[in-house]
Amino acid sequence: MNPYTSQTEKATQPNPRASNLFELTYDATNQCVQCGYCLPVCPTYESMGRESASPRGRINLVKMAAEGKIDIDEHLASPIDLCLGCRACEVACPVGVPYGHILESTKEVIAGNEQGRHASARSHVLKKALLTKLFPKPGRLRILGNLVWIYQKLGLGNLIRKTKVLEAISLPAAQFEKVLPRLESPVKRTRWGAVFPAKGKKKARVAFFTGCIMDALMYQTNRLTIELLVLAGCEVVIPRKQNCCGALHAHQGLIAEAKELAKANIEAFEQSQADYYINNAGGCGASLREYDHLLAGEDDWEERARAFVDKSRDITEILVELGPLPFLNEWKGIITYQDSCHLRNVQGVVNQPRQLLKSIPGATYVELEGSESCCASGGIYNLLHFHESMKILDAKMEKVEKTKATTIVTTNPGCLLQMKLGVERQGREREVRVLHIVEVLAEACGVK
Amino acid sequence: MKKHVLEQILAIVPKERVLLDLAERYSYSFDASFGQYLPDVVIQPETAQEISQLVKLANQYLIPVYPRGAATSLSGGPLPVEGGMVLDMSRMNKKLIIDRENLLAIVSPGVITADVHKRAEEVGLFYPPDPSSSHVSTIGGNLLENSSGPKGLKYGTTKEYVIGLEVVTPTGEIIRTGGKTVKNVTGYDLTRLIVGSEGTLGIVTEAILRLIPKPLARKTLLATFHRLEDSGHAITKILSSGILPAAMELMDNACIRSVEQYSPCGLPVDAEALIIIEVDGHPMAVEEEIRICEQLCYEQGAAHVRVAQNESERTDIWKARKMVSPAITQMGPTKISEDATVPRSQIPEMMRRLAQIRDKYQLNLVVFGHAGDGNLHPNIITDKRNKEEMKRVEEAVGEIFEAAVSLGGTLSGEHGIGTMKAPYMEMELGEAGLMMMKKLKQAWDPNHIMNPGKIFPKPGQTRVVLTE
């Protein structure tokens, strides 16, 4: 607390939630000098054109709510909810305002009330159920993934698409059903606890973070990640008892749940005795790499969290470090790359994916204008705010088209689905492939 | 806002562009300066006709009208100090035409200034005004505040590049001033009157800007000095040697130290001052000029001179300058940024007086700025929640202005008067001078609805008040 905070400011706060918000965010929001340097990099300010949809505007509103000048639920909740959380503003900020901290703290305060007053609201029940009953339970998620595989195998998708049943229930759900990747047989899914020896000389022992969604629905990407690591000279272990990274929880304000998941993961990975902890999803990686912030001030955990962060790497970082990869196949066509915001803005990984893609024999890499700007997938933002999200996505797809790319590469499952949806909305799914970077590299290395 | 007035507003602008929610209104209550004022309504107009009708309505019901670009103002230009309606001009950003044959740009007011730079440079042309916020600020806001940045010394300020305007006057007429010709003496020069009028005489809805060919080459050096006076002498010597640099930037010891602490650039923390000099033009000329600048710096006692050998070294040099603002902000959450400007020859004396003010009021006062044109940026780093210190800041700000004016300078080189400097207008202009400006305002805006509460002091107001 700042020593100069006057008593009058605190006295005007009408309720305990405002003072909670004040305690959590007031010093941080006061760091903002309102210069507006964040405006041009904010995707929602660009698409919505309102100050309240900008980082500067949102920070000011958090401050207003903490001072009791506006109501947390009536005035603050909606502008905060409409933030994608891409954190491009943090990179642009000349004074280092901790926007991510402000955003998550504010969501925590807002969520505190949702649990009380609006507990019966349908969207809240769904959100809560997903976050507490599904994502932290790897077993249940795998069953879901298996069901999706069976669904696809039986061709139910065609039936549903023809009858437009799902569209009648939910337009967003119908759109995402179309772009779900074709799953391979769950028999090929990675076993927890497995160890894969390095090919050739062993350069490092790494522990692989499977991620919850990646493990359930994109286990093919996980399998290919492990094969690439092995090719690059890594001995790969899959720690047992690893769990969801907690990103979705933190983004929805469920901080206590996020902390529990973090501790479970730290414990699981410490036991692996690996040199590096590798992940292949920008969003999860960002969350893993902020465990030291999340657990700051918790005596037994702070140090362990910092060690965990120090060892965490994105797959593209380790492949560049241990490379070059043994490419076998020539690539045909133009490749472009859409940054994962959390890989770029939180983890600071900008060049490695580009470097890897440029190194593929035969590939023509074309930089996407505005690739650093969010695709508006935003975790589950595109489900919760479908129309806002599609407006940003469609503008992005126009820029993608200018690159003439036949392959769009991403480094995060959310971005992958979103870009696939973008291609689908343009009706170009026959010409353009959307792939995780690991799939591209594996194909070029002849790994199937 | 009264219901029947609102109904008439909604008849002019569709409701999607009329913001009434409290959160939306609070979002337009501030800029990058000081203070917060809640407007009654925020409107996002898209055409001059809409603005004209809104301004006529405002005259009918005496509603204050506040045009706002990207709200990067450091003087309170867009603050809705008397409530009323804020016109968010940032949505009026559709037109950006580069006319290569006539060396012109024709732009909507909401276009981002950096986009004008980019589009002009794509065809080998150049729009020199470049405020440090040009990647955020709107061209309309730049014009109305006449903000210019570091290149004023060689290329002149924003007003030298505006040759025609479309303006909605405070009574709601749509007029055109100037045109597409560089020469134009038909009647009063209303273009120059509007540029820098801080939105008190009308709202720009289109501008015609003059462009020049882009210089082919540039060279940059950074010189450090053990004594501040020596850096002042180096600046004077270079300017009297027949060289006109594109930029001459000065940083004092406090700036150097805070930059080194925030983001180390290898600057000597014991140096009292450093200057950055950039020359541009023909490649052979710039090689010769930078060599002379280097030599003159050493002759005036420079401790070290670093000439950038390539673009990456040039970027490194400018990084030191660009880091000043963020670095000094780390020292406290509140930054009072002034831009008092003095004749170039008085820079050393002004620096001396600023040091006296700093010591007298025991404040964290640092100085950097555009030394070539005498435009200094004394910044006081403080905390607005510390009421006692803010009182001292108020006193110090007043003395900074007094010092500048007494040295033959001015209150503001480019930030504008707005709310913060209004109390000091008479000190610089005198009673009669200020009165002529008031008469002008009265003639243009008889109902005082256009950006009221700016530029002119309230009766009896003689100093800035920063505490509530």
mmCIF file with all atom_site columns, C-alpha atoms in Angstrom, chain A residues 291-357:
data_model
loop_
_atom_site.group_PDB
_atom_site.id
_atom_site.type_symbol
_atom_site.label_atom_id
_atom_site.label_alt_id
_atom_site.label_comp_id
_atom_site.label_asym_id
_atom_site.label_entity_id
_atom_site.label_seq_id
_atom_site.pdbx_PDB_ins_code
_atom_site.Cartn_x
_atom_site.Cartn_y
_atom_site.Cartn_z
_atom_site.occupancy
_atom_site.B_iso_or_equiv
_atom_site.pdbx_formal_charge
_atom_site.auth_seq_id
_atom_site.auth_comp_id
_atom_site.auth_asym_id
_atom_site.auth_atom_id
_atom_site.pdbx_PDB_model_num
ATOM 1  C CA . TYR A 1 291 ? 3.841  -19.850 -11.560 1.00 0.00 ? 291 TYR A CA 1
ATOM 2  C CA . ASP A 1 292 ? 6.381  -17.701 -9.701  1.00 0.00 ? 292 ASP A CA 1
ATOM 3  C CA . HIS A 1 293 ? 3.965  -14.734 -9.856  1.00 0.00 ? 293 HIS A CA 1
ATOM 4  C CA . LEU A 1 294 ? 0.977  -16.901 -9.026  1.00 0.00 ? 294 LEU A CA 1
ATOM 5  C CA . LEU A 1 295 ? 2.656  -18.406 -5.953  1.00 0.00 ? 295 LEU A CA 1
ATOM 6  C CA . ALA A 1 296 ? 4.576  -15.300 -4.884  1.00 0.00 ? 296 ALA A CA 1
ATOM 7  C CA . GLY A 1 297 ? 4.575  -14.850 -1.131  1.00 0.00 ? 297 GLY A CA 1
ATOM 8  C CA . GLU A 1 298 ? 3.761  -18.506 -0.398  1.00 0.00 ? 298 GLU A CA 1
ATOM 9  C CA . ASP A 1 299 ? 6.706  -19.521 1.732   1.00 0.00 ? 299 ASP A CA 1
ATOM 10 C CA . ASP A 1 300 ? 7.147  -23.145 0.789   1.00 0.00 ? 300 ASP A CA 1
ATOM 11 C CA . TRP A 1 301 ? 6.365  -22.634 -2.866  1.00 0.00 ? 301 TRP A CA 1
ATOM 12 C CA . GLU A 1 302 ? 7.930  -19.423 -4.146  1.00 0.00 ? 302 GLU A CA 1
ATOM 13 C CA . GLU A 1 303 ? 11.414 -20.883 -4.542  1.00 0.00 ? 303 GLU A CA 1
ATOM 14 C CA . ARG A 1 304 ? 10.157 -24.119 -6.099  1.00 0.00 ? 304 ARG A CA 1
ATOM 15 C CA . ALA A 1 305 ? 7.972  -22.150 -8.516  1.00 0.00 ? 305 ALA A CA 1
ATOM 16 C CA . ARG A 1 306 ? 10.965 -20.066 -9.611  1.00 0.00 ? 306 ARG A CA 1
ATOM 17 C CA . ALA A 1 307 ? 13.032 -23.186 -10.297 1.00 0.00 ? 307 ALA A CA 1
ATOM 18 C CA . PHE A 1 308 ? 10.109 -24.616 -12.262 1.00 0.00 ? 308 PHE A CA 1
ATOM 19 C CA . VAL A 1 309 ? 9.879  -21.433 -14.360 1.00 0.00 ? 309 VAL A CA 1
ATOM 20 C CA . ASP A 1 310 ? 13.611 -21.443 -15.038 1.00 0.00 ? 310 ASP A CA 1
ATOM 21 C CA . LYS A 1 311 ? 13.406 -24.917 -16.537 1.00 0.00 ? 311 LYS A CA 1
ATOM 22 C CA . SER A 1 312 ? 10.288 -24.316 -18.635 1.00 0.00 ? 312 SER A CA 1
ATOM 23 C CA . ARG A 1 313 ? 10.712 -24.012 -22.404 1.00 0.00 ? 313 ARG A CA 1
ATOM 24 C CA . ASP A 1 314 ? 8.495  -23.899 -25.444 1.00 0.00 ? 314 ASP A CA 1
ATOM 25 C CA . ILE A 1 315 ? 9.106  -26.726 -27.937 1.00 0.00 ? 315 ILE A CA 1
ATOM 26 C CA . THR A 1 316 ? 10.390 -24.206 -30.519 1.00 0.00 ? 316 THR A CA 1
ATOM 27 C CA . GLU A 1 317 ? 13.020 -22.873 -28.121 1.00 0.00 ? 317 GLU A CA 1
ATOM 28 C CA . ILE A 1 318 ? 14.500 -26.281 -27.381 1.00 0.00 ? 318 ILE A CA 1
ATOM 29 C CA . LEU A 1 319 ? 14.453 -27.353 -31.029 1.00 0.00 ? 319 LEU A CA 1
ATOM 30 C CA . VAL A 1 320 ? 16.391 -24.232 -32.041 1.00 0.00 ? 320 VAL A CA 1
ATOM 31 C CA . GLU A 1 321 ? 18.807 -24.718 -29.155 1.00 0.00 ? 321 GLU A CA 1
ATOM 32 C CA . LEU A 1 322 ? 19.509 -28.402 -29.879 1.00 0.00 ? 322 LEU A CA 1
ATOM 33 C CA . GLY A 1 323 ? 18.922 -28.226 -33.686 1.00 0.00 ? 323 GLY A CA 1
ATOM 34 C CA . PRO A 1 324 ? 19.201 -28.411 -36.587 1.00 0.00 ? 324 PRO A CA 1
ATOM 35 C CA . LEU A 1 325 ? 16.460 -30.983 -37.218 1.00 0.00 ? 325 LEU A CA 1
ATOM 36 C CA . PRO A 1 326 ? 17.164 -33.801 -39.714 1.00 0.00 ? 326 PRO A CA 1
ATOM 37 C CA . PHE A 1 327 ? 14.786 -32.699 -42.474 1.00 0.00 ? 327 PHE A CA 1
ATOM 38 C CA . LEU A 1 328 ? 13.999 -35.323 -45.126 1.00 0.00 ? 328 LEU A CA 1
ATOM 39 C CA . ASN A 1 329 ? 11.192 -33.869 -47.244 1.00 0.00 ? 329 ASN A CA 1
ATOM 40 C CA . GLU A 1 330 ? 10.902 -30.757 -49.402 1.00 0.00 ? 330 GLU A CA 1
ATOM 41 C CA . TRP A 1 331 ? 7.975  -28.534 -48.445 1.00 0.00 ? 331 TRP A CA 1
ATOM 42 C CA . LYS A 1 332 ? 5.707  -27.227 -51.168 1.00 0.00 ? 332 LYS A CA 1
ATOM 43 C CA . GLY A 1 333 ? 3.963  -23.873 -51.032 1.00 0.00 ? 333 GLY A CA 1
ATOM 44 C CA . ILE A 1 334 ? 3.941  -20.748 -48.912 1.00 0.00 ? 334 ILE A CA 1
ATOM 45 C CA . ILE A 1 335 ? 3.949  -20.889 -45.113 1.00 0.00 ? 335 ILE A CA 1
ATOM 46 C CA . THR A 1 336 ? 2.849  -18.083 -42.850 1.00 0.00 ? 336 THR A CA 1
ATOM 47 C CA . TYR A 1 337 ? 2.799  -17.879 -39.070 1.00 0.00 ? 337 TYR A CA 1
ATOM 48 C CA . GLN A 1 338 ? 0.282  -16.440 -36.612 1.00 0.00 ? 338 GLN A CA 1
ATOM 49 C CA . ASP A 1 339 ? 1.878  -15.737 -33.223 1.00 0.00 ? 339 ASP A CA 1
ATOM 50 C CA . SER A 1 340 ? 0.360  -17.192 -30.097 1.00 0.00 ? 340 SER A CA 1
ATOM 51 C CA . CYS A 1 341 ? -0.095 -14.063 -27.958 1.00 0.00 ? 341 CYS A CA 1
ATOM 52 C CA . HIS A 1 342 ? 0.957  -15.801 -24.802 1.00 0.00 ? 342 HIS A CA 1
ATOM 53 C CA . LEU A 1 343 ? 4.017  -17.304 -26.456 1.00 0.00 ? 343 LEU A CA 1
ATOM 54 C CA . ARG A 1 344 ? 5.014  -13.908 -27.820 1.00 0.00 ? 344 ARG A CA 1
ATOM 55 C CA . ASN A 1 345 ? 3.862  -11.393 -25.212 1.00 0.00 ? 345 ASN A CA 1
ATOM 56 C CA . VAL A 1 346 ? 4.295  -13.403 -22.008 1.00 0.00 ? 346 VAL A CA 1
ATOM 57 C CA . GLN A 1 347 ? 7.066  -15.881 -22.859 1.00 0.00 ? 347 GLN A CA 1
ATOM 58 C CA . GLY A 1 348 ? 8.879  -13.532 -25.258 1.00 0.00 ? 348 GLY A CA 1
ATOM 59 C CA . VAL A 1 349 ? 9.304  -16.273 -27.874 1.00 0.00 ? 349 VAL A CA 1
ATOM 60 C CA . VAL A 1 350 ? 9.194  -14.438 -31.194 1.00 0.00 ? 350 VAL A CA 1
ATOM 61 C CA . ASN A 1 351 ? 12.012 -15.574 -33.482 1.00 0.00 ? 351 ASN A CA 1
ATOM 62 C CA . GLN A 1 352 ? 12.337 -19.315 -32.819 1.00 0.00 ? 352 GLN A CA 1
ATOM 63 C CA . PRO A 1 353 ? 9.131  -20.437 -34.599 1.00 0.00 ? 353 PRO A CA 1
ATOM 64 C CA . ARG A 1 354 ? 9.988  -18.229 -37.582 1.00 0.00 ? 354 ARG A CA 1
ATOM 65 C CA . GLN A 1 355 ? 13.563 -19.500 -37.655 1.00 0.00 ? 355 GLN A CA 1
ATOM 66 C CA . LEU A 1 356 ? 12.387 -23.129 -37.661 1.00 0.00 ? 356 LEU A CA 1
ATOM 67 C CA . LEU A 1 357 ? 9.852  -22.562 -40.426 1.00 0.00 ? 357 LEU A CA 1
#
